[in-house]
C-alpha cells in the first residue's frame, strides 16, 4: 500500500474537494487540483464551510480540532493493531489484522489531509489584509495553536511507527533463529536489511528444514519483511509531513509576531498620545487657575484702593483730616 500523505502544497477546496471530503477519502492529488485560495474573494472553504465571518472561522477551527482528535484516537488503534500483527500465530489472523490496520491507516491519511487542508484555509483567512490587525492576530493565534497540535500528533504517529518497525525486525530475527539456529545475528540482521543476504539465508533454511516447513517460514518472513518496508515508507512520509507542518507553524508565527509588534506600537503610540493630551490639559488647567487668581488679586486691590480713596475724601470734607 502506498499512502499519499505528501505532494504539492494543498490547495483550497471547491465543490470537488467538498465531495471528496464528505466520503472520507481525500487524497492530496484531488485536493491539489482544486481552485487556489488566492482566487477566492474573502471566502475560504473547507468541508463545505466558508470563512466570511469570525463565527465561520471558529467553525472551521473546531472542525480541524475534531480531525486532530480523530487522528489521536486512530494512532492508538493502529498501535494496538501493530502489536496484534506482531504476535499473530496464524497466517489467517495475521492477514486479517493487517487488513484492519491498513483500513485505519487509510482513514488516518484522509483525516490528516482534511486537517491540513483546513489549516491552510485558516492561514489564508488569518492573513486577510482586509480585516483589522487585532482580528488577524486572533485568527493567527488559533491557527498556530492547531498547527502545533497537528504537528505534535504527527510526531507521535511517526515515533510509534518507527518503534513498530524495530519490533517487527526483532520478531523477524526470532523467526529466522528458530528456522535456522546455526545462523549468527550478523547473518540474520543482514538478511533483514539486504535482499542478497536474505536469499542466502533462505537457501540455508531450505537446506536445514523440511520443504513444507521451509516454505511456511519463508512465506512468513516475506510477509513480515514487506510489512517492515510499508512501515518504513510511512515513517518517511510522516517525517516529510512533520517538516511541512513545522514550516506552516513557523511561517504563521512570524506573521503573528509582526502583527503583535505592530499592534503594540500602535497601542504605545496611543498611550503616549493620551498622556500628552492629558499633560496638555493639565498645563492649560494650571495656567487658567493662575490667571483666575491674578484677576481676583487685582480686582481686590482695586476695590481696596477705591474704598480707601472714598473714605479719605469723606473724612477730608468733614474736616476730620
PDB file of C-alpha atoms in Angstrom:
ATOM      1  CA  UNK A   1       0.000   0.000   0.000  1.00  0.00           C
ATOM      2  CA  UNK A   2       1.240   3.444  -0.891  1.00  0.00           C
ATOM      3  CA  UNK A   3      -0.409   6.192   1.098  1.00  0.00           C
ATOM      4  CA  UNK A   4      -0.020   9.710  -0.266  1.00  0.00           C
ATOM      5  CA  UNK A   5       0.428  11.971   2.718  1.00  0.00           C
ATOM      6  CA  UNK A   6       2.557  14.410   0.787  1.00  0.00           C
ATOM      7  CA  UNK A   7       2.723  16.104  -2.565  1.00  0.00           C
ATOM      8  CA  UNK A   8       2.401  19.627  -3.760  1.00  0.00           C
ATOM      9  CA  UNK A   9       1.089  22.252  -1.363  1.00  0.00           C
ATOM     10  CA  UNK A  10      -2.513  21.506  -0.528  1.00  0.00           C
ATOM     11  CA  UNK A  11      -4.749  23.915  -2.391  1.00  0.00           C
ATOM     12  CA  UNK A  12      -8.117  25.009  -1.063  1.00  0.00           C
ATOM     13  CA  UNK A  13     -11.351  23.305  -1.821  1.00  0.00           C
ATOM     14  CA  UNK A  14     -14.025  23.752  -4.418  1.00  0.00           C
ATOM     15  CA  UNK A  15     -17.096  21.600  -4.752  1.00  0.00           C
ATOM     16  CA  UNK A  16     -14.916  18.687  -5.938  1.00  0.00           C
ATOM     17  CA  UNK A  17     -12.878  18.831  -2.722  1.00  0.00           C
ATOM     18  CA  UNK A  18     -16.011  19.035  -0.616  1.00  0.00           C
ATOM     19  CA  UNK A  19     -17.491  15.944  -2.248  1.00  0.00           C
ATOM     20  CA  UNK A  20     -14.252  14.037  -1.713  1.00  0.00           C
ATOM     21  CA  UNK A  21     -14.096  15.139   1.934  1.00  0.00           C
ATOM     22  CA  UNK A  22     -17.670  14.062   2.516  1.00  0.00           C
ATOM     23  CA  UNK A  23     -16.926  10.469   1.520  1.00  0.00           C
ATOM     24  CA  UNK A  24     -13.899  10.478   3.852  1.00  0.00           C
ATOM     25  CA  UNK A  25     -11.295   9.563   1.242  1.00  0.00           C
ATOM     26  CA  UNK A  26      -9.469  12.761   0.306  1.00  0.00           C
ATOM     27  CA  UNK A  27      -6.118  12.394  -1.433  1.00  0.00           C
ATOM     28  CA  UNK A  28      -3.647  15.225  -1.822  1.00  0.00           C
ATOM     29  CA  UNK A  29      -3.847  14.826  -5.582  1.00  0.00           C
ATOM     30  CA  UNK A  30      -7.592  15.553  -5.589  1.00  0.00           C
ATOM     31  CA  UNK A  31      -7.149  18.463  -3.184  1.00  0.00           C
ATOM     32  CA  UNK A  32      -4.262  19.803  -5.221  1.00  0.00           C
ATOM     33  CA  UNK A  33      -6.409  20.005  -8.346  1.00  0.00           C
ATOM     34  CA  UNK A  34      -8.836  22.445  -6.748  1.00  0.00           C
ATOM     35  CA  UNK A  35      -9.034  26.202  -7.015  1.00  0.00           C
ATOM     36  CA  UNK A  36      -6.234  28.135  -5.308  1.00  0.00           C
ATOM     37  CA  UNK A  37      -7.334  30.056  -2.225  1.00  0.00           C
ATOM     38  CA  UNK A  38      -5.968  33.309  -3.609  1.00  0.00           C
ATOM     39  CA  UNK A  39      -8.724  33.286  -6.242  1.00  0.00           C
ATOM     40  CA  UNK A  40     -11.493  33.249  -3.625  1.00  0.00           C
ATOM     41  CA  UNK A  41     -12.545  36.727  -2.552  1.00  0.00           C
ATOM     42  CA  UNK A  42     -12.798  36.827   1.225  1.00  0.00           C
ATOM     43  CA  UNK A  43     -14.410  33.379   1.252  1.00  0.00           C
ATOM     44  CA  UNK A  44     -12.301  30.388   2.230  1.00  0.00           C
ATOM     45  CA  UNK A  45     -13.899  26.963   2.034  1.00  0.00           C
ATOM     46  CA  UNK A  46     -13.240  23.582   3.589  1.00  0.00           C
ATOM     47  CA  UNK A  47     -15.511  20.613   4.313  1.00  0.00           C
ATOM     48  CA  UNK A  48     -18.424  22.612   2.937  1.00  0.00           C
ATOM     49  CA  UNK A  49     -17.812  25.638   5.189  1.00  0.00           C
ATOM     50  CA  UNK A  50     -16.823  29.114   4.040  1.00  0.00           C
ATOM     51  CA  UNK A  51     -14.948  31.622   6.172  1.00  0.00           C
ATOM     52  CA  UNK A  52     -16.544  35.026   5.831  1.00  0.00           C
ATOM     53  CA  UNK A  53     -17.024  35.955   9.492  1.00  0.00           C
ATOM     54  CA  UNK A  54     -15.391  35.259  12.841  1.00  0.00           C
ATOM     55  CA  UNK A  55     -18.070  32.686  13.653  1.00  0.00           C
ATOM     56  CA  UNK A  56     -17.404  30.777  10.417  1.00  0.00           C
ATOM     57  CA  UNK A  57     -13.658  30.916  11.155  1.00  0.00           C
ATOM     58  CA  UNK A  58     -14.397  29.409  14.569  1.00  0.00           C
ATOM     59  CA  UNK A  59     -16.452  26.625  12.939  1.00  0.00           C
ATOM     60  CA  UNK A  60     -13.572  25.705  10.632  1.00  0.00           C
ATOM     61  CA  UNK A  61     -11.164  25.766  13.593  1.00  0.00           C
ATOM     62  CA  UNK A  62     -13.483  23.453  15.527  1.00  0.00           C
ATOM     63  CA  UNK A  63     -13.642  21.114  12.525  1.00  0.00           C
ATOM     64  CA  UNK A  64      -9.832  20.972  12.328  1.00  0.00           C
ATOM     65  CA  UNK A  65      -9.674  20.314  16.065  1.00  0.00           C
ATOM     66  CA  UNK A  66     -12.125  17.415  15.671  1.00  0.00           C
ATOM     67  CA  UNK A  67      -9.968  15.932  12.884  1.00  0.00           C
ATOM     68  CA  UNK A  68      -6.926  16.126  15.154  1.00  0.00           C
ATOM     69  CA  UNK A  69      -8.884  14.394  17.918  1.00  0.00           C
ATOM     70  CA  UNK A  70      -9.831  11.617  15.480  1.00  0.00           C
ATOM     71  CA  UNK A  71      -6.176  11.325  14.452  1.00  0.00           C
ATOM     72  CA  UNK A  72      -5.156  10.854  18.088  1.00  0.00           C
ATOM     73  CA  UNK A  73      -7.674   8.018  18.536  1.00  0.00           C
ATOM     74  CA  UNK A  74      -6.652   6.354  15.265  1.00  0.00           C
ATOM     75  CA  UNK A  75      -2.991   6.332  16.287  1.00  0.00           C
ATOM     76  CA  UNK A  76      -3.932   4.398  19.425  1.00  0.00           C
ATOM     77  CA  UNK A  77      -5.896   1.849  17.363  1.00  0.00           C
ATOM     78  CA  UNK A  78      -3.072   1.467  14.826  1.00  0.00           C
ATOM     79  CA  UNK A  79      -0.544   0.867  17.595  1.00  0.00           C
ATOM     80  CA  UNK A  80      -2.760  -1.844  19.084  1.00  0.00           C
ATOM     81  CA  UNK A  81      -3.138  -3.495  15.676  1.00  0.00           C
ATOM     82  CA  UNK A  82       0.629  -3.405  15.162  1.00  0.00           C
ATOM     83  CA  UNK A  83       1.050  -5.420  18.362  1.00  0.00           C
ATOM     84  CA  UNK A  84      -1.634  -7.891  17.308  1.00  0.00           C
ATOM     85  CA  UNK A  85       0.085  -8.377  13.943  1.00  0.00           C
ATOM     86  CA  UNK A  86       3.462  -8.998  15.558  1.00  0.00           C
ATOM     87  CA  UNK A  87       2.109 -11.715  17.848  1.00  0.00           C
ATOM     88  CA  UNK A  88      -0.363 -13.256  15.372  1.00  0.00           C
ATOM     89  CA  UNK A  89       0.129 -17.038  15.417  1.00  0.00           C
ATOM     90  CA  UNK A  90      -1.678 -17.952  12.209  1.00  0.00           C
ATOM     91  CA  UNK A  91      -1.406 -16.597   8.634  1.00  0.00           C
ATOM     92  CA  UNK A  92      -5.166 -16.004   8.550  1.00  0.00           C
ATOM     93  CA  UNK A  93      -5.147 -13.928  11.731  1.00  0.00           C
ATOM     94  CA  UNK A  94      -2.053 -12.036  10.572  1.00  0.00           C
ATOM     95  CA  UNK A  95      -3.685 -11.158   7.236  1.00  0.00           C
ATOM     96  CA  UNK A  96      -6.918 -10.151   8.972  1.00  0.00           C
ATOM     97  CA  UNK A  97      -5.131  -7.814  11.380  1.00  0.00           C
ATOM     98  CA  UNK A  98      -3.082  -6.259   8.578  1.00  0.00           C
ATOM     99  CA  UNK A  99      -6.222  -5.566   6.562  1.00  0.00           C
ATOM    100  CA  UNK A 100      -7.887  -3.858   9.514  1.00  0.00           C
ATOM    101  CA  UNK A 101      -4.745  -1.864  10.260  1.00  0.00           C
ATOM    102  CA  UNK A 102      -4.485  -0.695   6.656  1.00  0.00           C
ATOM    103  CA  UNK A 103      -8.107   0.491   6.780  1.00  0.00           C
ATOM    104  CA  UNK A 104      -7.314   2.531   9.878  1.00  0.00           C
ATOM    105  CA  UNK A 105      -4.167   3.854   8.193  1.00  0.00           C
ATOM    106  CA  UNK A 106      -6.142   4.934   5.106  1.00  0.00           C
ATOM    107  CA  UNK A 107      -8.755   6.648   7.283  1.00  0.00           C
ATOM    108  CA  UNK A 108      -5.941   8.343   9.202  1.00  0.00           C
ATOM    109  CA  UNK A 109      -4.414   9.642   5.967  1.00  0.00           C
ATOM    110  CA  UNK A 110      -7.787  11.117   4.997  1.00  0.00           C
ATOM    111  CA  UNK A 111      -8.124  12.758   8.421  1.00  0.00           C
ATOM    112  CA  UNK A 112      -4.632  14.251   8.188  1.00  0.00           C
ATOM    113  CA  UNK A 113      -5.360  15.566   4.694  1.00  0.00           C
ATOM    114  CA  UNK A 114      -8.596  17.242   5.802  1.00  0.00           C
ATOM    115  CA  UNK A 115      -6.970  18.736   8.907  1.00  0.00           C
ATOM    116  CA  UNK A 116      -4.084  20.040   6.824  1.00  0.00           C
ATOM    117  CA  UNK A 117      -6.455  21.487   4.231  1.00  0.00           C
ATOM    118  CA  UNK A 118      -8.434  23.201   6.978  1.00  0.00           C
ATOM    119  CA  UNK A 119      -5.235  24.698   8.399  1.00  0.00           C
ATOM    120  CA  UNK A 120      -4.377  26.188   5.034  1.00  0.00           C
ATOM    121  CA  UNK A 121      -7.867  27.660   4.816  1.00  0.00           C
ATOM    122  CA  UNK A 122      -7.386  29.175   8.268  1.00  0.00           C
ATOM    123  CA  UNK A 123      -3.968  30.528   7.323  1.00  0.00           C
ATOM    124  CA  UNK A 124      -5.371  32.327   4.288  1.00  0.00           C
ATOM    125  CA  UNK A 125      -8.220  33.769   6.360  1.00  0.00           C
ATOM    126  CA  UNK A 126      -5.812  34.835   9.118  1.00  0.00           C
ATOM    127  CA  UNK A 127      -3.637  36.703   6.620  1.00  0.00           C
ATOM    128  CA  UNK A 128      -6.533  38.560   5.005  1.00  0.00           C
ATOM    129  CA  UNK A 129      -5.299  42.181   4.655  1.00  0.00           C
ATOM    130  CA  UNK A 130      -8.874  43.490   4.635  1.00  0.00           C
ATOM    131  CA  UNK A 131      -9.554  42.708   8.287  1.00  0.00           C
ATOM    132  CA  UNK A 132      -8.321  44.551  11.370  1.00  0.00           C
ATOM    133  CA  UNK A 133      -4.875  43.650  12.733  1.00  0.00           C
ATOM    134  CA  UNK A 134      -6.399  42.575  16.019  1.00  0.00           C
ATOM    135  CA  UNK A 135      -8.661  40.103  14.202  1.00  0.00           C
ATOM    136  CA  UNK A 136      -5.709  38.833  12.170  1.00  0.00           C
ATOM    137  CA  UNK A 137      -3.768  38.302  15.402  1.00  0.00           C
ATOM    138  CA  UNK A 138      -6.675  36.373  16.932  1.00  0.00           C
ATOM    139  CA  UNK A 139      -7.087  34.181  13.854  1.00  0.00           C
ATOM    140  CA  UNK A 140      -3.343  33.673  13.536  1.00  0.00           C
ATOM    141  CA  UNK A 141      -3.050  32.624  17.164  1.00  0.00           C
ATOM    142  CA  UNK A 142      -5.795  30.000  16.776  1.00  0.00           C
ATOM    143  CA  UNK A 143      -4.237  28.770  13.532  1.00  0.00           C
ATOM    144  CA  UNK A 144      -0.757  28.390  15.073  1.00  0.00           C
ATOM    145  CA  UNK A 145      -2.149  26.542  18.102  1.00  0.00           C
ATOM    146  CA  UNK A 146      -3.961  23.991  15.928  1.00  0.00           C
ATOM    147  CA  UNK A 147      -0.997  23.596  13.559  1.00  0.00           C
ATOM    148  CA  UNK A 148       1.236  22.821  16.538  1.00  0.00           C
ATOM    149  CA  UNK A 149      -1.328  20.330  17.822  1.00  0.00           C
ATOM    150  CA  UNK A 150      -1.418  18.544  14.461  1.00  0.00           C
ATOM    151  CA  UNK A 151       2.387  18.573  14.245  1.00  0.00           C
ATOM    152  CA  UNK A 152       2.637  17.000  17.717  1.00  0.00           C
ATOM    153  CA  UNK A 153       0.234  14.193  16.786  1.00  0.00           C
ATOM    154  CA  UNK A 154       2.145  13.506  13.577  1.00  0.00           C
ATOM    155  CA  UNK A 155       5.349  13.270  15.615  1.00  0.00           C
ATOM    156  CA  UNK A 156       3.669  10.789  17.988  1.00  0.00           C
ATOM    157  CA  UNK A 157       2.482   8.798  14.962  1.00  0.00           C
ATOM    158  CA  UNK A 158       5.978   8.831  13.438  1.00  0.00           C
ATOM    159  CA  UNK A 159       7.682   7.669  16.653  1.00  0.00           C
ATOM    160  CA  UNK A 160       5.139   4.897  17.107  1.00  0.00           C
ATOM    161  CA  UNK A 161       5.664   3.637  13.540  1.00  0.00           C
ATOM    162  CA  UNK A 162       9.450   3.704  13.980  1.00  0.00           C
ATOM    163  CA  UNK A 163       9.151   1.675  17.193  1.00  0.00           C
ATOM    164  CA  UNK A 164       6.892  -0.834  15.427  1.00  0.00           C
ATOM    165  CA  UNK A 165       9.448  -1.235  12.630  1.00  0.00           C
ATOM    166  CA  UNK A 166      12.069  -2.121  15.264  1.00  0.00           C
ATOM    167  CA  UNK A 167       9.708  -4.593  16.951  1.00  0.00           C
ATOM    168  CA  UNK A 168       8.957  -6.211  13.585  1.00  0.00           C
ATOM    169  CA  UNK A 169      12.669  -6.610  12.901  1.00  0.00           C
ATOM    170  CA  UNK A 170      13.148  -8.304  16.260  1.00  0.00           C
ATOM    171  CA  UNK A 171      10.186 -10.604  15.554  1.00  0.00           C
ATOM    172  CA  UNK A 172      11.605 -11.442  12.143  1.00  0.00           C
ATOM    173  CA  UNK A 173      15.021 -12.150  13.665  1.00  0.00           C
ATOM    174  CA  UNK A 174      13.404 -14.644  16.055  1.00  0.00           C
ATOM    175  CA  UNK A 175      11.679 -16.388  13.129  1.00  0.00           C
ATOM    176  CA  UNK A 176      14.997 -16.720  11.348  1.00  0.00           C
ATOM    177  CA  UNK A 177      16.664 -18.021  14.519  1.00  0.00           C
ATOM    178  CA  UNK A 178      14.019 -20.674  15.110  1.00  0.00           C
ATOM    179  CA  UNK A 179      14.159 -21.817  11.491  1.00  0.00           C
ATOM    180  CA  UNK A 180      17.961 -21.791  11.343  1.00  0.00           C
ATOM    181  CA  UNK A 181      19.548 -21.957  14.818  1.00  0.00           C
ATOM    182  CA  UNK A 182      23.060 -22.049  13.357  1.00  0.00           C
ATOM    183  CA  UNK A 183      22.652 -18.599  11.748  1.00  0.00           C
ATOM    184  CA  UNK A 184      24.523 -15.805  13.510  1.00  0.00           C
ATOM    185  CA  UNK A 185      22.980 -12.473  14.466  1.00  0.00           C
ATOM    186  CA  UNK A 186      25.067 -10.796  11.759  1.00  0.00           C
ATOM    187  CA  UNK A 187      23.628 -13.154   9.136  1.00  0.00           C
ATOM    188  CA  UNK A 188      20.089 -12.722  10.408  1.00  0.00           C
ATOM    189  CA  UNK A 189      20.012  -8.921  10.585  1.00  0.00           C
ATOM    190  CA  UNK A 190      21.952  -8.750   7.338  1.00  0.00           C
ATOM    191  CA  UNK A 191      19.234 -10.858   5.711  1.00  0.00           C
ATOM    192  CA  UNK A 192      16.568  -8.481   7.054  1.00  0.00           C
ATOM    193  CA  UNK A 193      18.276  -5.419   5.584  1.00  0.00           C
ATOM    194  CA  UNK A 194      19.840  -6.828   2.395  1.00  0.00           C
ATOM    195  CA  UNK A 195      17.853  -8.869  -0.179  1.00  0.00           C
ATOM    196  CA  UNK A 196      21.016 -10.666  -1.372  1.00  0.00           C
ATOM    197  CA  UNK A 197      21.879 -11.765   2.177  1.00  0.00           C
ATOM    198  CA  UNK A 198      18.223 -12.686   2.625  1.00  0.00           C
ATOM    199  CA  UNK A 199      18.373 -15.056  -0.340  1.00  0.00           C
ATOM    200  CA  UNK A 200      21.493 -16.725   1.063  1.00  0.00           C
ATOM    201  CA  UNK A 201      19.827 -17.265   4.443  1.00  0.00           C
ATOM    202  CA  UNK A 202      16.669 -18.523   2.741  1.00  0.00           C
ATOM    203  CA  UNK A 203      18.741 -21.072   0.884  1.00  0.00           C
ATOM    204  CA  UNK A 204      20.298 -22.148   4.166  1.00  0.00           C
ATOM    205  CA  UNK A 205      16.817 -22.559   5.704  1.00  0.00           C
ATOM    206  CA  UNK A 206      15.679 -24.784   2.826  1.00  0.00           C
ATOM    207  CA  UNK A 207      18.711 -26.987   3.428  1.00  0.00           C
ATOM    208  CA  UNK A 208      18.104 -27.487   7.165  1.00  0.00           C
ATOM    209  CA  UNK A 209      14.287 -27.598   7.202  1.00  0.00           C
ATOM    210  CA  UNK A 210      11.755 -29.907   5.649  1.00  0.00           C
ATOM    211  CA  UNK A 211      10.319 -28.435   2.400  1.00  0.00           C
ATOM    212  CA  UNK A 212       6.842 -27.722   3.803  1.00  0.00           C
ATOM    213  CA  UNK A 213       8.237 -26.123   6.945  1.00  0.00           C
ATOM    214  CA  UNK A 214      10.769 -24.103   4.924  1.00  0.00           C
ATOM    215  CA  UNK A 215       8.018 -22.757   2.643  1.00  0.00           C
ATOM    216  CA  UNK A 216       5.901 -21.762   5.637  1.00  0.00           C
ATOM    217  CA  UNK A 217       8.792 -19.978   7.352  1.00  0.00           C
ATOM    218  CA  UNK A 218       9.947 -18.188   4.211  1.00  0.00           C
ATOM    219  CA  UNK A 219       6.394 -17.010   3.428  1.00  0.00           C
ATOM    220  CA  UNK A 220       6.018 -15.633   6.940  1.00  0.00           C
ATOM    221  CA  UNK A 221       9.415 -13.957   6.610  1.00  0.00           C
ATOM    222  CA  UNK A 222       8.469 -12.426   3.252  1.00  0.00           C
ATOM    223  CA  UNK A 223       5.158 -11.104   4.607  1.00  0.00           C
ATOM    224  CA  UNK A 224       6.791  -9.518   7.624  1.00  0.00           C
ATOM    225  CA  UNK A 225       9.614  -8.037   5.589  1.00  0.00           C
ATOM    226  CA  UNK A 226       7.019  -6.469   3.313  1.00  0.00           C
ATOM    227  CA  UNK A 227       5.278  -5.049   6.372  1.00  0.00           C
ATOM    228  CA  UNK A 228       8.566  -3.537   7.587  1.00  0.00           C
ATOM    229  CA  UNK A 229       9.026  -1.850   4.197  1.00  0.00           C
ATOM    230  CA  UNK A 230       5.484  -0.438   4.400  1.00  0.00           C
ATOM    231  CA  UNK A 231       6.046   0.859   7.927  1.00  0.00           C
ATOM    232  CA  UNK A 232       9.364   2.482   6.995  1.00  0.00           C
ATOM    233  CA  UNK A 233       7.760   4.145   3.984  1.00  0.00           C
ATOM    234  CA  UNK A 234       5.092   5.541   6.299  1.00  0.00           C
ATOM    235  CA  UNK A 235       7.803   6.824   8.664  1.00  0.00           C
ATOM    236  CA  UNK A 236       9.472   8.624   5.754  1.00  0.00           C
ATOM    237  CA  UNK A 237       6.192  10.210   4.644  1.00  0.00           C
ATOM    238  CA  UNK A 238       5.378  11.301   8.198  1.00  0.00           C
ATOM    239  CA  UNK A 239       8.847  12.829   8.574  1.00  0.00           C
ATOM    240  CA  UNK A 240       8.317  14.957   5.467  1.00  0.00           C
ATOM    241  CA  UNK A 241       4.828  15.888   6.626  1.00  0.00           C
ATOM    242  CA  UNK A 242       6.169  16.885  10.048  1.00  0.00           C
ATOM    243  CA  UNK A 243       8.688  19.209   8.361  1.00  0.00           C
ATOM    244  CA  UNK A 244       5.927  20.680   6.191  1.00  0.00           C
ATOM    245  CA  UNK A 245       3.605  21.379   9.145  1.00  0.00           C
ATOM    246  CA  UNK A 246       6.523  22.847  11.095  1.00  0.00           C
ATOM    247  CA  UNK A 247       7.126  25.270   8.249  1.00  0.00           C
ATOM    248  CA  UNK A 248       3.458  26.294   8.361  1.00  0.00           C
ATOM    249  CA  UNK A 249       3.779  26.900  12.113  1.00  0.00           C
ATOM    250  CA  UNK A 250       6.966  28.949  11.732  1.00  0.00           C
ATOM    251  CA  UNK A 251       5.600  30.969   8.824  1.00  0.00           C
ATOM    252  CA  UNK A 252       2.395  31.878  10.619  1.00  0.00           C
ATOM    253  CA  UNK A 253       4.242  32.566  13.885  1.00  0.00           C
ATOM    254  CA  UNK A 254       6.489  35.081  12.119  1.00  0.00           C
ATOM    255  CA  UNK A 255       3.450  36.838  10.669  1.00  0.00           C
ATOM    256  CA  UNK A 256       1.726  36.753  14.029  1.00  0.00           C
ATOM    257  CA  UNK A 257       4.778  38.244  15.747  1.00  0.00           C
ATOM    258  CA  UNK A 258       4.842  41.050  13.170  1.00  0.00           C
ATOM    259  CA  UNK A 259       1.165  41.804  13.762  1.00  0.00           C
ATOM    260  CA  UNK A 260       1.598  41.751  17.548  1.00  0.00           C
ATOM    261  CA  UNK A 261       4.587  44.114  17.368  1.00  0.00           C
ATOM    262  CA  UNK A 262       2.647  46.439  15.078  1.00  0.00           C
ATOM    263  CA  UNK A 263      -0.376  46.419  17.380  1.00  0.00           C
ATOM    264  CA  UNK A 264       1.853  47.041  20.407  1.00  0.00           C
ATOM    265  CA  UNK A 265       3.446  50.014  18.657  1.00  0.00           C
ATOM    266  CA  UNK A 266       0.041  51.461  17.842  1.00  0.00           C
ATOM    267  CA  UNK A 267      -1.086  50.934  21.436  1.00  0.00           C
ATOM    268  CA  UNK A 268       2.121  52.531  22.741  1.00  0.00           C
ATOM    269  CA  UNK A 269       1.597  55.472  20.404  1.00  0.00           C
ATOM    270  CA  UNK A 270      -1.979  55.851  21.566  1.00  0.00           C
ATOM    271  CA  UNK A 271      -0.921  55.625  25.199  1.00  0.00           C
ATOM    272  CA  UNK A 272       1.752  58.286  24.719  1.00  0.00           C
ATOM    273  CA  UNK A 273      -0.776  60.418  22.884  1.00  0.00           C
ATOM    274  CA  UNK A 274      -3.235  60.092  25.747  1.00  0.00           C
ATOM    275  CA  UNK A 275      -0.504  61.028  28.230  1.00  0.00           C
ATOM    276  CA  UNK A 276       0.499  64.032  26.106  1.00  0.00           C
ATOM    277  CA  UNK A 277      -3.101  65.151  25.768  1.00  0.00           C
ATOM    278  CA  UNK A 278      -3.663  64.733  29.496  1.00  0.00           C
ATOM    279  CA  UNK A 279      -0.466  66.681  30.235  1.00  0.00           C
ATOM    280  CA  UNK A 280      -1.526  69.479  27.917  1.00  0.00           C
ATOM    281  CA  UNK A 281      -4.932  69.692  29.565  1.00  0.00           C
ATOM    282  CA  UNK A 282      -3.306  69.713  32.995  1.00  0.00           C
ATOM    283  CA  UNK A 283      -0.936  72.509  31.978  1.00  0.00           C
ATOM    284  CA  UNK A 284      -3.790  74.535  30.489  1.00  0.00           C
ATOM    285  CA  UNK A 285      -5.816  73.998  33.646  1.00  0.00           C
ATOM    286  CA  UNK A 286      -2.946  75.225  35.848  1.00  0.00           C
ATOM    287  CA  UNK A 287      -2.491  78.293  33.614  1.00  0.00           C
ATOM    288  CA  UNK A 288      -6.188  79.050  33.775  1.00  0.00           C
ATOM    289  CA  UNK A 289      -6.187  78.814  37.592  1.00  0.00           C
ATOM    290  CA  UNK A 290      -3.203  81.157  37.821  1.00  0.00           C
ATOM    291  CA  UNK A 291      -4.887  83.710  35.602  1.00  0.00           C
ATOM    292  CA  UNK A 292      -8.051  83.484  37.706  1.00  0.00           C
ATOM    293  CA  UNK A 293      -6.102  84.158  40.935  1.00  0.00           C
ATOM    294  CA  UNK A 294      -4.322  87.127  39.374  1.00  0.00           C
ATOM    295  CA  UNK A 295      -7.658  88.619  38.292  1.00  0.00           C
ATOM    296  CA  UNK A 296      -9.054  88.122  41.798  1.00  0.00           C
ATOM    297  CA  UNK A 297      -5.977  89.749  43.402  1.00  0.00           C
ATOM    298  CA  UNK A 298      -6.026  92.742  41.042  1.00  0.00           C
ATOM    299  CA  UNK A 299      -9.774  93.204  41.497  1.00  0.00           C
ATOM    300  CA  UNK A 300      -9.425  93.012  45.271  1.00  0.00           C
ATOM    301  CA  UNK A 301      -6.590  95.549  45.233  1.00  0.00           C
ATOM    302  CA  UNK A 302      -8.646  97.934  43.115  1.00  0.00           C
ATOM    303  CA  UNK A 303     -11.634  97.622  45.427  1.00  0.00           C
ATOM    304  CA  UNK A 304      -9.442  98.315  48.464  1.00  0.00           C
ATOM    305  CA  UNK A 305      -7.832 101.310  46.757  1.00  0.00           C
ATOM    306  CA  UNK A 306     -11.202 102.766  45.732  1.00  0.00           C
ATOM    307  CA  UNK A 307     -12.615 102.204  49.207  1.00  0.00           C
ATOM    308  CA  UNK A 308      -9.635 103.941  50.857  1.00  0.00           C
ATOM    309  CA  UNK A 309      -9.777 106.858  48.462  1.00  0.00           C
ATOM    310  CA  UNK A 310     -13.507 107.308  49.053  1.00  0.00           C
ATOM    311  CA  UNK A 311     -13.107 107.092  52.818  1.00  0.00           C
ATOM    312  CA  UNK A 312     -10.256 109.629  52.851  1.00  0.00           C
ATOM    313  CA  UNK A 313     -12.276 112.002  50.684  1.00  0.00           C
ATOM    314  CA  UNK A 314     -15.275 111.884  53.020  1.00  0.00           C
ATOM    315  CA  UNK A 315     -13.145 112.434  56.097  1.00  0.00           C
ATOM    316  CA  UNK A 316     -11.368 115.378  54.487  1.00  0.00           C
ATOM    317  CA  UNK A 317     -14.643 117.065  53.513  1.00  0.00           C
ATOM    318  CA  UNK A 318     -15.883 116.813  57.077  1.00  0.00           C
ATOM    319  CA  UNK A 319     -12.726 118.401  58.326  1.00  0.00           C
ATOM    320  CA  UNK A 320     -11.659 115.460  60.256  1.00  0.00           C
ATOM    321  CA  UNK A 321      -8.328 115.319  58.431  1.00  0.00           C
TER     322      UNK A 321
END
